Coordinates of C-alpha atoms in Angstrom, one line a residue:
M1 CA -6.1 12.0 -14.3
C2 CA -3.4 10.9 -16.2
M3 CA 0.2 9.4 -14.0
N4 CA 3.1 9.1 -15.8
K5 CA 4.9 9.4 -13.1
K6 CA 6.9 6.8 -11.9
I7 CA 6.7 5.4 -8.7
K8 CA 9.7 3.5 -6.6
F9 CA 8.4 1.3 -3.9
E10 CA 10.4 0.1 -1.1
W11 CA 9.3 -2.0 2.0
D12 CA 11.3 -3.9 4.7
A13 CA 11.9 -7.3 3.1
N14 CA 11.0 -9.3 6.7
K15 CA 7.7 -7.3 7.0
N16 CA 6.8 -8.8 4.0
M17 CA 7.9 -11.8 4.7
L18 CA 5.3 -11.8 7.5
N19 CA 2.1 -10.2 5.3
Q20 CA 3.0 -13.2 3.1
K21 CA 2.4 -15.5 5.7
K22 CA -0.6 -13.8 7.1
H23 CA -2.5 -12.7 4.1
N24 CA -1.1 -14.8 1.4
V25 CA -0.2 -11.6 -0.5
P26 CA 4.0 -10.7 -1.3
F27 CA 4.6 -6.4 -1.2
E28 CA 5.4 -7.3 -4.4
I29 CA 2.3 -7.6 -6.0
A30 CA 0.2 -5.8 -3.9
Q31 CA 2.1 -2.2 -4.9
Y32 CA -0.6 -2.7 -8.3
A33 CA -3.5 -2.1 -5.9
F34 CA -1.6 1.7 -7.0
T35 CA -2.2 1.5 -10.0
D36 CA -5.9 0.1 -10.0
D37 CA -7.7 3.7 -11.8
N38 CA -10.8 3.6 -9.4
R39 CA -8.3 3.0 -6.2
V40 CA -9.2 5.0 -2.7
I41 CA -7.0 6.7 -0.9
L42 CA -7.5 7.2 3.0
E43 CA -6.1 8.3 5.4
D44 CA -5.9 5.6 8.4
I45 CA -6.1 8.6 11.7
E46 CA -6.0 5.1 14.1
H47 CA -2.0 4.7 13.6
S48 CA -0.5 7.8 12.0
T49 CA 1.2 10.3 14.7
K50 CA 2.0 13.9 14.4
T51 CA 5.6 13.5 12.6
E52 CA 4.3 10.8 10.2
K53 CA 1.1 10.4 8.5
R54 CA -0.1 6.5 7.3
Y55 CA -2.2 6.3 4.9
Y56 CA -4.8 2.9 2.5
C57 CA -4.9 2.2 -0.4
L58 CA -7.5 0.3 -1.8
G59 CA -7.5 -1.1 -5.3
K60 CA -8.2 -4.0 -7.5
I61 CA -5.7 -6.5 -8.2
G62 CA -6.6 -9.2 -10.3
E63 CA -10.5 -10.5 -9.3
G64 CA -9.5 -9.1 -5.1
I65 CA -9.8 -6.2 -3.6
V66 CA -6.1 -5.2 -1.6
T67 CA -6.2 -3.2 1.1
V68 CA -2.0 -1.2 1.7
R69 CA -1.0 0.2 5.1
F70 CA 2.0 2.9 4.1
T71 CA 3.6 6.5 4.3
Y72 CA 5.2 8.5 2.0

């Protein structure tokens, strides 16, 4: 499947700083996990609520695999 749709990412600047300190990965880089043709998207049942579903994106960035939690 070819996806040519442009996606805009938004995030909280404070969470971005915390993520960099905790995982050494800024959100600006983590967003590239979504461009991996072999990425896997899974529902995060444990953290989802009735009003907001949460997901994981597992994708390769460079030589590493990154897990990104997200909503949309």
